[in-house]
Amino acid sequence: MTAHPHPDAPRIAVPDAAYERASLKIERSRWAAAGFGRLGRDQVARIVRDVAEAAHAHARRFAEEAVRETGMGVVAHKIIKNEACSKGLVAQYAAEDFIGPRIDHARKIVELPRPAGVIFALIPVTNPVATVYFKTLLCLMTRNAVILSPHPQARQVCTEAARVLAEAARAAGAPDGVIEVIEEPTIPLIERLIGDERVDLVVATGGPAVVKAAYRSGNPALGVGPGNAPVLVDDSADLKAAAGRIVASKSFDNSILCTNESVLLAFTTIADALLDELRAHGAHICTADEREKLRGVLFGEAGFNPAMIGKDAEVIARAAGFAAPGAKILVVPVDLVQPEESFVREKLCPVLGFARVAGLDQAIAAARSMMRHAGRGHSAAIHTRREVHALAFAGALPALRVVVNTGCSLGSAGYETHLGPSMTIGTGFAGGSSLTENLTPHHLVQYVRLAYNKEAAEVFGNFEGLDPLNLPRPERSRPVPVPVPAADDADAVRRELRRIILEELKAIMAA
Amino acid sequence: MFDYGLFRFRDKQDLFEKSIRYWNPDKTRFWLNAGIDLVIDRREGYCLYDMSGRRLIDLHLNGGTYNLGHRHPELVETLKGALDYFDIGNHWFPSVARAALSEVLIESTPGMAYAVFAPGGAEAVDIAIKSARYATKRRKIVSIIKGYHGHSGLSVATGDDRFTKIFLADQPEHFVQVPFNDIAAMERALSGGDVAALIMETIPATYGFPMPKEGYLQACKALCEKYGALYIADEVQTGMMRTGALWGWMTYGIQPDIMVTAKGLSGGLYPISAAILNERAGGWLHEDGAAHISTSGGAELGCIVAHKVMEMLHRPETIANARAVADFFREGMAEMIARHGDIMTGVRQRGVVMGLEFDHPEGAVFVSRALYEHGVWAIFSSLDKRVLQWKPGILLSHAMCQEILDRFDAAMPRARQLLREARR
């Protein structure tokens, strides 16, 4: 580069400092992981508790900042999520031990937890702070170091949240560097980092491109697929309760959770009554004309219009050119539940497709049809009092969680059900993921297994009361010099052999 | 066949023969006699590869030259980029690379005003001494017995007899030496009021890193002030974040008048060093800036590499890594003493500058050999062979630190055997 096109253009090429710094962060995380693995249960519990408290204390601030930076979601709902993903998580797993050994007398096996090490956590733009909280706390519970990699559009709030958590961790005695954040994420940088051999595990929450990149990285990865949840209301359901739950769920954080309802399938016999109930709970039922106006605003050539993600129903209606004052959600009746109808695809905004189905068989066919485009392995919901309907629906759909008589957003995400409360929803083999469940701390720790001989004569050891992190030191015997020439020091080996042979010869001669 | 394009060697033996014949017969034979048949071929990160292909982890770093590792990719890329535009430049003129590096160095070094560049540590020490003489109009230089500051005209005169007598380079009338850690001796040397400067390695490297006693360096600095001498901090081995701060003197709470940095400043890629002067010591730069000239001092390629080195040293991640490495070996070597206390008697440490003491006048020579056989290269202290210089790089990974410690542990029985044989 001897000539330069513009006087202000760089005159020499220099290394990508962002990559080099990030690379050093990985090293710092490796050190942290090494130190973290040596901490005991009490120390870890203190770190987890203090970090969760710091996260909880900043729930509102970061909810506001997240909405401001990303333009998505609802502050009040983000506060709920941030609180659930801080102190809520700690309460959820308080009784569990991811650190001490598990002794199985019946199988004569002792299991020692082995953290993954360095976890590279991709954070989506849709639920940035809640996911930062969630993944960080899961990592801390399991003594993993975490490198948070925010979506570029949520960079500032995630970086700031990570700083708050890292400071709390440091103050609570966590090893230096246990929480790191990539401050200036770009797609090429992230692709390079997730493939770094010093990363033990990539946990990818985000769009399909990000998840596929994680799986392509060559490193172990836990990724998720996109959602597109059908919700069925049959003729046995409590319509009032169902409508209330659906509106609440669909409007929760303006449908930004990937578990939100996408299309409501209603038995024909109760469809009109259900629409009335929905309306009563704050839904605006769109006319055919409004539907087409919405279609122009929500779907372009390149797919869903990202500017509409997580926006208020009223705002979306206004953008489409009609008024829906006070509406919490927009319900869009459609005639065709097939992938070519764009309204039956995933919509991360409070717009709910609506279709009538004659009965269970047609409901299953419709649900499967819409999930053929997206949503495999993800979530579905049913409002019913018939176990047979619930079972048939779950058995026939390519979903991995079907929640019953609850909103899908928080039900499938594990907050309103006993599924693991999670910001990362495994979509299984069908959904391009190795993870079938909601991500929980259990997925971030593996076990070393000490397995005894099955034979009854071989007695299982007594491991009660032994702390693997603090074992009594073995008795030290006086060091004895042992000649250990290096393997390729052939001369030394020869010399040593010659010496031994000579000594032997001398002994023989003497004898 | 070892084919390097421009030249080739049949095998390692061929190299040894030519090295003895054309290069340095004594140095070549010395290592062979010591059981160290090392000829460094490939090098990468903190590893060296002998011509035999054998891998060695480098804990010698040539005195901190490879502080950031061998051929660090970021530095290599920086130098390659610079080569498309710069060469060593013309020392007569102001230059963008020298101005920029000077600014970075002065901003990173409190109390200083100017950076004067040289291609190596010895010349930088000469500049330091000349600057002190200019500022004080005195000739005498005080240094420490067993101190080490290089081999050029003035710098060598500060050092050990071994390096001066042979070349008739000793200048006892102007170069006075006092014992280390002896404040009274220091005061006697300075009290005549005729000393231009005291030059001190912040921790004497070639002497095996004996630690300055509590308050010693501060007392030396106070005595300099009392008797009108300048204090020159030789930071060649203790600088570059190796002792817990960018420069070692910062950790002792003293303010030198002149500081010398070299070795690691070059990134191990393009030789460069600097004498960093305060306003007073830099006085000659106002009177006659061409009074000291060095064609390759402040070569622009070197300046650009050094600029990147400084940037890397300032990163929080680098600082954290250096601390982690220091903590690791503090704990690890305490454990090694617990296991091998019969031969290993002590550890001196400040940051990643460490000296391991062994219970034999030449103990470190044998330990160095045992480690060599176990894939680790660490050199004994030339001027105190009881002490092994243990100089881990500041960017070492945890995995490699663990490997080093495991190899060290495994080498101790062999070291024990060599020491036992030596005692016979």
PDB file of N, CA, C and O in Angstrom, chain A residues 1-2 4 11-17 20-21 24-25 27-28 31 34 38 176 473 476 478-479 481-484 486 488-489 495, chain B residues 54 74 77-78 81 84-85 315-318 320-321 323-325 331 335 338-339 342 369 373-374 395-398 401 416-417 420:
ATOM      1  N   MET A   1       0.850  -1.199   0.000  1.00  0.00           N
ATOM      2  CA  MET A   1       0.000   0.000   0.000  1.00  0.00           C
ATOM      3  C   MET A   1       0.877   1.236   0.000  1.00  0.00           C
ATOM      4  O   MET A   1       1.113   1.857   1.030  1.00  0.00           O
ATOM      5  N   THR A   2       1.379   1.606  -1.133  1.00  0.00           N
ATOM      6  CA  THR A   2       2.283   2.752  -1.188  1.00  0.00           C
ATOM      7  C   THR A   2       1.538   4.026  -1.556  1.00  0.00           C
ATOM      8  O   THR A   2       1.951   5.111  -1.195  1.00  0.00           O
ATOM      9  N   HIS A   4      -2.156   6.183  -1.504  1.00  0.00           N
ATOM     10  CA  HIS A   4      -3.410   6.232  -0.761  1.00  0.00           C
ATOM     11  C   HIS A   4      -4.384   7.093  -1.535  1.00  0.00           C
ATOM     12  O   HIS A   4      -4.030   8.168  -2.040  1.00  0.00           O
ATOM     13  N   ARG A  11      -2.961   5.183   6.144  1.00  0.00           N
ATOM     14  CA  ARG A  11      -1.786   4.965   5.299  1.00  0.00           C
ATOM     15  C   ARG A  11      -1.125   3.624   5.536  1.00  0.00           C
ATOM     16  O   ARG A  11      -0.366   3.148   4.711  1.00  0.00           O
ATOM     17  N   ILE A  12      -1.331   3.051   6.706  1.00  0.00           N
ATOM     18  CA  ILE A  12      -0.798   1.697   6.893  1.00  0.00           C
ATOM     19  C   ILE A  12      -1.901   0.802   7.468  1.00  0.00           C
ATOM     20  O   ILE A  12      -2.833   1.280   8.109  1.00  0.00           O
ATOM     21  N   ALA A  13      -1.759  -0.494   7.177  1.00  0.00           N
ATOM     22  CA  ALA A  13      -2.732  -1.464   7.686  1.00  0.00           C
ATOM     23  C   ALA A  13      -2.325  -1.865   9.100  1.00  0.00           C
ATOM     24  O   ALA A  13      -1.148  -2.105   9.364  1.00  0.00           O
ATOM     25  N   VAL A  14      -3.278  -1.898   9.993  1.00  0.00           N
ATOM     26  CA  VAL A  14      -2.991  -2.304  11.376  1.00  0.00           C
ATOM     27  C   VAL A  14      -3.927  -3.443  11.761  1.00  0.00           C
ATOM     28  O   VAL A  14      -4.978  -3.628  11.139  1.00  0.00           O
ATOM     29  N   PRO A  15      -3.549  -4.234  12.779  1.00  0.00           N
ATOM     30  CA  PRO A  15      -4.393  -5.363  13.181  1.00  0.00           C
ATOM     31  C   PRO A  15      -5.751  -4.906  13.715  1.00  0.00           C
ATOM     32  O   PRO A  15      -5.910  -3.765  14.146  1.00  0.00           O
ATOM     33  N   ASP A  16      -6.686  -5.817  13.684  1.00  0.00           N
ATOM     34  CA  ASP A  16      -8.033  -5.569  14.197  1.00  0.00           C
ATOM     35  C   ASP A  16      -7.981  -5.611  15.724  1.00  0.00           C
ATOM     36  O   ASP A  16      -8.021  -6.677  16.332  1.00  0.00           O
ATOM     37  N   ALA A  17      -7.865  -4.428  16.319  1.00  0.00           N
ATOM     38  CA  ALA A  17      -7.690  -4.368  17.771  1.00  0.00           C
ATOM     39  C   ALA A  17      -8.906  -4.924  18.506  1.00  0.00           C
ATOM     40  O   ALA A  17      -8.772  -5.475  19.601  1.00  0.00           O
ATOM     41  N   GLU A  20      -8.350  -8.550  18.788  1.00  0.00           N
ATOM     42  CA  GLU A  20      -7.248  -8.879  19.690  1.00  0.00           C
ATOM     43  C   GLU A  20      -7.662  -8.711  21.148  1.00  0.00           C
ATOM     44  O   GLU A  20      -7.314  -9.509  21.996  1.00  0.00           O
ATOM     45  N   ARG A  21      -8.436  -7.658  21.392  1.00  0.00           N
ATOM     46  CA  ARG A  21      -8.896  -7.456  22.774  1.00  0.00           C
ATOM     47  C   ARG A  21      -9.854  -8.551  23.194  1.00  0.00           C
ATOM     48  O   ARG A  21      -9.795  -9.069  24.301  1.00  0.00           O
ATOM     49  N   LEU A  24      -8.066 -11.599  24.101  1.00  0.00           N
ATOM     50  CA  LEU A  24      -7.517 -11.526  25.458  1.00  0.00           C
ATOM     51  C   LEU A  24      -8.598 -11.774  26.504  1.00  0.00           C
ATOM     52  O   LEU A  24      -8.343 -12.327  27.563  1.00  0.00           O
ATOM     53  N   LYS A  25      -9.822 -11.352  26.174  1.00  0.00           N
ATOM     54  CA  LYS A  25     -10.940 -11.594  27.105  1.00  0.00           C
ATOM     55  C   LYS A  25     -11.153 -13.092  27.291  1.00  0.00           C
ATOM     56  O   LYS A  25     -11.450 -13.567  28.386  1.00  0.00           O
ATOM     57  N   GLU A  27      -8.956 -15.367  27.123  1.00  0.00           N
ATOM     58  CA  GLU A  27      -7.884 -15.848  28.000  1.00  0.00           C
ATOM     59  C   GLU A  27      -8.200 -15.503  29.460  1.00  0.00           C
ATOM     60  O   GLU A  27      -8.000 -16.313  30.357  1.00  0.00           O
ATOM     61  N   ARG A  28      -8.705 -14.283  29.649  1.00  0.00           N
ATOM     62  CA  ARG A  28      -9.054 -13.866  31.006  1.00  0.00           C
ATOM     63  C   ARG A  28     -10.154 -14.766  31.567  1.00  0.00           C
ATOM     64  O   ARG A  28     -10.142 -15.137  32.738  1.00  0.00           O
ATOM     65  N   TRP A  31      -8.735 -18.060  32.737  1.00  0.00           N
ATOM     66  CA  TRP A  31      -8.166 -17.947  34.082  1.00  0.00           C
ATOM     67  C   TRP A  31      -9.281 -17.962  35.120  1.00  0.00           C
ATOM     68  O   TRP A  31      -9.175 -18.612  36.157  1.00  0.00           O
ATOM     69  N   ALA A  34     -10.710 -21.358  35.649  1.00  0.00           N
ATOM     70  CA  ALA A  34      -9.804 -22.210  36.419  1.00  0.00           C
ATOM     71  C   ALA A  34      -9.928 -21.904  37.915  1.00  0.00           C
ATOM     72  O   ALA A  34      -9.965 -22.811  38.748  1.00  0.00           O
ATOM     73  N   ARG A  38     -12.449 -23.947  41.675  1.00  0.00           N
ATOM     74  CA  ARG A  38     -11.898 -24.305  42.981  1.00  0.00           C
ATOM     75  C   ARG A  38     -12.716 -23.731  44.137  1.00  0.00           C
ATOM     76  O   ARG A  38     -12.369 -23.933  45.306  1.00  0.00           O
ATOM     77  N   ASP A 176     -11.362 -12.900  39.125  1.00  0.00           N
ATOM     78  CA  ASP A 176     -11.306 -11.826  38.133  1.00  0.00           C
ATOM     79  C   ASP A 176     -11.698 -12.354  36.757  1.00  0.00           C
ATOM     80  O   ASP A 176     -11.226 -13.409  36.351  1.00  0.00           O
ATOM     81  N   ARG A 473      -4.398 -33.755  52.720  1.00  0.00           N
ATOM     82  CA  ARG A 473      -3.212 -33.929  51.877  1.00  0.00           C
ATOM     83  C   ARG A 473      -2.636 -35.316  52.078  1.00  0.00           C
ATOM     84  O   ARG A 473      -2.602 -35.819  53.186  1.00  0.00           O
ATOM     85  N   ARG A 476       3.417 -37.240  52.827  1.00  0.00           N
ATOM     86  CA  ARG A 476       4.509 -37.069  51.884  1.00  0.00           C
ATOM     87  C   ARG A 476       5.707 -37.909  52.325  1.00  0.00           C
ATOM     88  O   ARG A 476       6.189 -37.783  53.432  1.00  0.00           O
ATOM     89  N   ARG A 478       9.684 -39.039  51.934  1.00  0.00           N
ATOM     90  CA  ARG A 478      10.942 -38.355  51.628  1.00  0.00           C
ATOM     91  C   ARG A 478      11.235 -38.511  50.135  1.00  0.00           C
ATOM     92  O   ARG A 478      11.183 -39.627  49.606  1.00  0.00           O
ATOM     93  N   PRO A 479      11.548 -37.420  49.416  1.00  0.00           N
ATOM     94  CA  PRO A 479      11.803 -37.555  47.980  1.00  0.00           C
ATOM     95  C   PRO A 479      13.013 -38.442  47.716  1.00  0.00           C
ATOM     96  O   PRO A 479      14.024 -38.359  48.407  1.00  0.00           O
ATOM     97  N   PRO A 481      15.696 -39.682  44.700  1.00  0.00           N
ATOM     98  CA  PRO A 481      16.089 -39.336  43.331  1.00  0.00           C
ATOM     99  C   PRO A 481      15.803 -40.473  42.366  1.00  0.00           C
ATOM    100  O   PRO A 481      16.156 -41.618  42.617  1.00  0.00           O
ATOM    101  N   VAL A 482      15.111 -40.162  41.320  1.00  0.00           N
ATOM    102  CA  VAL A 482      14.817 -41.166  40.302  1.00  0.00           C
ATOM    103  C   VAL A 482      15.366 -40.627  38.986  1.00  0.00           C
ATOM    104  O   VAL A 482      15.030 -39.523  38.592  1.00  0.00           O
ATOM    105  N   PRO A 483      16.229 -41.363  38.336  1.00  0.00           N
ATOM    106  CA  PRO A 483      16.704 -40.870  37.046  1.00  0.00           C
ATOM    107  C   PRO A 483      15.596 -40.909  36.017  1.00  0.00           C
ATOM    108  O   PRO A 483      15.019 -41.960  35.764  1.00  0.00           O
ATOM    109  N   VAL A 484      15.235 -39.755  35.493  1.00  0.00           N
ATOM    110  CA  VAL A 484      14.225 -39.719  34.433  1.00  0.00           C
ATOM    111  C   VAL A 484      14.756 -38.910  33.265  1.00  0.00           C
ATOM    112  O   VAL A 484      14.439 -37.747  33.117  1.00  0.00           O
ATOM    113  N   ALA A 486      14.932 -37.391  29.659  1.00  0.00           N
ATOM    114  CA  ALA A 486      13.871 -37.063  28.707  1.00  0.00           C
ATOM    115  C   ALA A 486      13.835 -38.117  27.605  1.00  0.00           C
ATOM    116  O   ALA A 486      14.853 -38.740  27.291  1.00  0.00           O
ATOM    117  N   ASP A 488      13.674 -38.218  24.442  1.00  0.00           N
ATOM    118  CA  ASP A 488      14.502 -38.220  23.249  1.00  0.00           C
ATOM    119  C   ASP A 488      15.968 -37.915  23.562  1.00  0.00           C
ATOM    120  O   ASP A 488      16.760 -37.626  22.696  1.00  0.00           O
ATOM    121  N   ASP A 489      16.313 -37.984  24.851  1.00  0.00           N
ATOM    122  CA  ASP A 489      17.705 -37.790  25.206  1.00  0.00           C
ATOM    123  C   ASP A 489      18.394 -39.157  25.135  1.00  0.00           C
ATOM    124  O   ASP A 489      18.689 -39.794  26.142  1.00  0.00           O
ATOM    125  N   ARG A 495      23.916 -43.695  28.322  1.00  0.00           N
ATOM    126  CA  ARG A 495      24.853 -43.561  29.443  1.00  0.00           C
ATOM    127  C   ARG A 495      24.365 -44.321  30.672  1.00  0.00           C
ATOM    128  O   ARG A 495      25.106 -45.037  31.317  1.00  0.00           O
TER     129      ARG A 495
ATOM    130  N   ARG B  54      12.082 -30.620  18.875  1.00  0.00           N
ATOM    131  CA  ARG B  54      11.613 -30.694  20.253  1.00  0.00           C
ATOM    132  C   ARG B  54      11.070 -29.339  20.707  1.00  0.00           C
ATOM    133  O   ARG B  54      11.671 -28.307  20.435  1.00  0.00           O
ATOM    134  N   GLU B  74      -0.400 -10.218  16.595  1.00  0.00           N
ATOM    135  CA  GLU B  74      -0.796  -8.809  16.477  1.00  0.00           C
ATOM    136  C   GLU B  74       0.420  -7.937  16.162  1.00  0.00           C
ATOM    137  O   GLU B  74       0.325  -6.969  15.399  1.00  0.00           O
ATOM    138  N   GLU B  77       1.573  -8.702  12.511  1.00  0.00           N
ATOM    139  CA  GLU B  77       0.693  -8.019  11.560  1.00  0.00           C
ATOM    140  C   GLU B  77       0.998  -6.521  11.528  1.00  0.00           C
ATOM    141  O   GLU B  77       0.979  -5.893  10.465  1.00  0.00           O
ATOM    142  N   THR B  78       1.292  -5.982  12.707  1.00  0.00           N
ATOM    143  CA  THR B  78       1.639  -4.554  12.789  1.00  0.00           C
ATOM    144  C   THR B  78       2.910  -4.263  11.995  1.00  0.00           C
ATOM    145  O   THR B  78       2.959  -3.313  11.197  1.00  0.00           O
ATOM    146  N   GLY B  81       2.365  -4.575   8.254  1.00  0.00           N
ATOM    147  CA  GLY B  81       1.644  -3.398   7.748  1.00  0.00           C
ATOM    148  C   GLY B  81       2.596  -2.214   7.611  1.00  0.00           C
ATOM    149  O   GLY B  81       2.581  -1.477   6.616  1.00  0.00           O
ATOM    150  N   ASP B  84       4.982  -1.998   4.567  1.00  0.00           N
ATOM    151  CA  ASP B  84       4.449  -1.543   3.286  1.00  0.00           C
ATOM    152  C   ASP B  84       4.552  -0.035   3.127  1.00  0.00           C
ATOM    153  O   ASP B  84       4.147   0.508   2.098  1.00  0.00           O
ATOM    154  N   TYR B  85       5.037   0.646   4.139  1.00  0.00           N
ATOM    155  CA  TYR B  85       5.032   2.106   4.078  1.00  0.00           C
ATOM    156  C   TYR B  85       6.337   2.725   4.581  1.00  0.00           C
ATOM    157  O   TYR B  85       6.824   3.692   4.026  1.00  0.00           O
ATOM    158  N   ARG B 315      -3.884  -2.586  27.967  1.00  0.00           N
ATOM    159  CA  ARG B 315      -5.221  -3.202  27.984  1.00  0.00           C
ATOM    160  C   ARG B 315      -5.529  -3.811  29.351  1.00  0.00           C
ATOM    161  O   ARG B 315      -4.686  -4.502  29.924  1.00  0.00           O
ATOM    162  N   PRO B 316      -6.747  -3.612  29.833  1.00  0.00           N
ATOM    163  CA  PRO B 316      -7.096  -4.199  31.133  1.00  0.00           C
ATOM    164  C   PRO B 316      -6.932  -5.717  31.136  1.00  0.00           C
ATOM    165  O   PRO B 316      -6.560  -6.307  32.143  1.00  0.00           O
ATOM    166  N   GLU B 317      -7.196  -6.336  29.983  1.00  0.00           N
ATOM    167  CA  GLU B 317      -7.080  -7.798  29.922  1.00  0.00           C
ATOM    168  C   GLU B 317      -5.633  -8.233  30.081  1.00  0.00           C
ATOM    169  O   GLU B 317      -5.345  -9.274  30.674  1.00  0.00           O
ATOM    170  N   THR B 318      -4.702  -7.445  29.516  1.00  0.00           N
ATOM    171  CA  THR B 318      -3.282  -7.771  29.642  1.00  0.00           C
ATOM    172  C   THR B 318      -2.853  -7.661  31.101  1.00  0.00           C
ATOM    173  O   THR B 318      -2.163  -8.533  31.634  1.00  0.00           O
ATOM    174  N   ALA B 320      -4.728  -7.870  33.713  1.00  0.00           N
ATOM    175  CA  ALA B 320      -5.346  -8.963  34.482  1.00  0.00           C
ATOM    176  C   ALA B 320      -4.598 -10.274  34.249  1.00  0.00           C
ATOM    177  O   ALA B 320      -4.398 -11.056  35.178  1.00  0.00           O
ATOM    178  N   ASN B 321      -4.184 -10.505  33.015  1.00  0.00           N
ATOM    179  CA  ASN B 321      -3.489 -11.764  32.720  1.00  0.00           C
ATOM    180  C   ASN B 321      -2.138 -11.814  33.436  1.00  0.00           C
ATOM    181  O   ASN B 321      -1.757 -12.847  33.993  1.00  0.00           O
ATOM    182  N   ARG B 323      -1.347 -10.410  36.154  1.00  0.00           N
ATOM    183  CA  ARG B 323      -1.603 -10.649  37.572  1.00  0.00           C
ATOM    184  C   ARG B 323      -1.933 -12.118  37.814  1.00  0.00           C
ATOM    185  O   ARG B 323      -1.460 -12.748  38.762  1.00  0.00           O
ATOM    186  N   ALA B 324      -2.733 -12.693  36.902  1.00  0.00           N
ATOM    187  CA  ALA B 324      -3.126 -14.103  37.059  1.00  0.00           C
ATOM    188  C   ALA B 324      -1.902 -15.017  36.975  1.00  0.00           C
ATOM    189  O   ALA B 324      -1.772 -15.963  37.756  1.00  0.00           O
ATOM    190  N   VAL B 325      -1.004 -14.702  36.038  1.00  0.00           N
ATOM    191  CA  VAL B 325       0.208 -15.526  35.893  1.00  0.00           C
ATOM    192  C   VAL B 325       1.055 -15.419  37.167  1.00  0.00           C
ATOM    193  O   VAL B 325       1.534 -16.430  37.697  1.00  0.00           O
ATOM    194  N   GLU B 331       1.467 -19.240  44.059  1.00  0.00           N
ATOM    195  CA  GLU B 331       0.888 -20.426  44.710  1.00  0.00           C
ATOM    196  C   GLU B 331       1.624 -21.695  44.301  1.00  0.00           C
ATOM    197  O   GLU B 331       1.929 -22.546  45.112  1.00  0.00           O
ATOM    198  N   GLU B 335       3.890 -24.465  46.519  1.00  0.00           N
ATOM    199  CA  GLU B 335       3.602 -25.900  46.545  1.00  0.00           C
ATOM    200  C   GLU B 335       4.855 -26.703  46.153  1.00  0.00           C
ATOM    201  O   GLU B 335       5.154 -27.746  46.742  1.00  0.00           O
ATOM    202  N   ALA B 338       7.043 -26.962  49.010  1.00  0.00           N
ATOM    203  CA  ALA B 338       6.514 -27.956  49.945  1.00  0.00           C
ATOM    204  C   ALA B 338       6.894 -29.367  49.488  1.00  0.00           C
ATOM    205  O   ALA B 338       7.177 -30.234  50.300  1.00  0.00           O
ATOM    206  N   ARG B 339       6.914 -29.578  48.183  1.00  0.00           N
ATOM    207  CA  ARG B 339       7.213 -30.923  47.686  1.00  0.00           C
ATOM    208  C   ARG B 339       8.715 -31.176  47.546  1.00  0.00           C
ATOM    209  O   ARG B 339       9.144 -32.316  47.630  1.00  0.00           O
ATOM    210  N   ASP B 342      13.826 -30.148  49.866  1.00  0.00           N
ATOM    211  CA  ASP B 342      15.181 -30.651  50.107  1.00  0.00           C
ATOM    212  C   ASP B 342      16.205 -30.030  49.164  1.00  0.00           C
ATOM    213  O   ASP B 342      17.374 -29.936  49.486  1.00  0.00           O
ATOM    214  N   ARG B 369      19.153 -27.601  33.444  1.00  0.00           N
ATOM    215  CA  ARG B 369      19.344 -28.752  32.562  1.00  0.00           C
ATOM    216  C   ARG B 369      18.204 -29.771  32.729  1.00  0.00           C
ATOM    217  O   ARG B 369      17.680 -30.299  31.742  1.00  0.00           O
ATOM    218  N   GLU B 373      15.562 -30.929  29.849  1.00  0.00           N
ATOM    219  CA  GLU B 373      15.218 -32.311  29.477  1.00  0.00           C
ATOM    220  C   GLU B 373      13.719 -32.562  29.586  1.00  0.00           C
ATOM    221  O   GLU B 373      13.191 -33.478  28.978  1.00  0.00           O
ATOM    222  N   HIS B 374      13.056 -31.740  30.374  1.00  0.00           N
ATOM    223  CA  HIS B 374      11.605 -31.897  30.548  1.00  0.00           C
ATOM    224  C   HIS B 374      10.811 -30.855  29.759  1.00  0.00           C
ATOM    225  O   HIS B 374       9.655 -30.580  30.069  1.00  0.00           O
ATOM    226  N   LEU B 395       1.391 -12.905  29.033  1.00  0.00           N
ATOM    227  CA  LEU B 395       0.171 -13.350  28.348  1.00  0.00           C
ATOM    228  C   LEU B 395       0.024 -14.870  28.370  1.00  0.00           C
ATOM    229  O   LEU B 395      -0.784 -15.434  27.628  1.00  0.00           O
ATOM    230  N   LEU B 396       0.770 -15.544  29.224  1.00  0.00           N
ATOM    231  CA  LEU B 396       0.640 -17.007  29.292  1.00  0.00           C
ATOM    232  C   LEU B 396      -0.794 -17.403  29.619  1.00  0.00           C
ATOM    233  O   LEU B 396      -1.473 -16.745  30.419  1.00  0.00           O
ATOM    234  N   SER B 397      -1.238 -18.502  29.028  1.00  0.00           N
ATOM    235  CA  SER B 397      -2.571 -19.009  29.338  1.00  0.00           C
ATOM    236  C   SER B 397      -2.519 -19.848  30.602  1.00  0.00           C
ATOM    237  O   SER B 397      -1.453 -20.325  31.009  1.00  0.00           O
ATOM    238  N   HIS B 398      -3.680 -20.037  31.201  1.00  0.00           N
ATOM    239  CA  HIS B 398      -3.745 -20.898  32.380  1.00  0.00           C
ATOM    240  C   HIS B 398      -3.302 -22.307  32.043  1.00  0.00           C
ATOM    241  O   HIS B 398      -2.551 -22.937  32.794  1.00  0.00           O
ATOM    242  N   CYS B 401       0.444 -22.454  31.887  1.00  0.00           N
ATOM    243  CA  CYS B 401       1.028 -22.323  33.225  1.00  0.00           C
ATOM    244  C   CYS B 401       0.941 -23.651  33.965  1.00  0.00           C
ATOM    245  O   CYS B 401       1.893 -24.079  34.615  1.00  0.00           O
ATOM    246  N   ARG B 416      17.279 -33.393  41.323  1.00  0.00           N
ATOM    247  CA  ARG B 416      17.805 -33.945  42.577  1.00  0.00           C
ATOM    248  C   ARG B 416      18.987 -34.870  42.282  1.00  0.00           C
ATOM    249  O   ARG B 416      20.013 -34.823  42.936  1.00  0.00           O
ATOM    250  N   GLN B 417      18.816 -35.680  41.248  1.00  0.00           N
ATOM    251  CA  GLN B 417      19.882 -36.615  40.875  1.00  0.00           C
ATOM    252  C   GLN B 417      21.136 -35.860  40.409  1.00  0.00           C
ATOM    253  O   GLN B 417      22.247 -36.168  40.835  1.00  0.00           O
ATOM    254  N   ARG B 420      22.851 -34.288  43.337  1.00  0.00           N
ATOM    255  CA  ARG B 420      23.517 -35.289  44.168  1.00  0.00           C
ATOM    256  C   ARG B 420      24.847 -35.679  43.526  1.00  0.00           C
ATOM    257  O   ARG B 420      25.869 -35.756  44.195  1.00  0.00           O
TER     258      ARG B 420
END
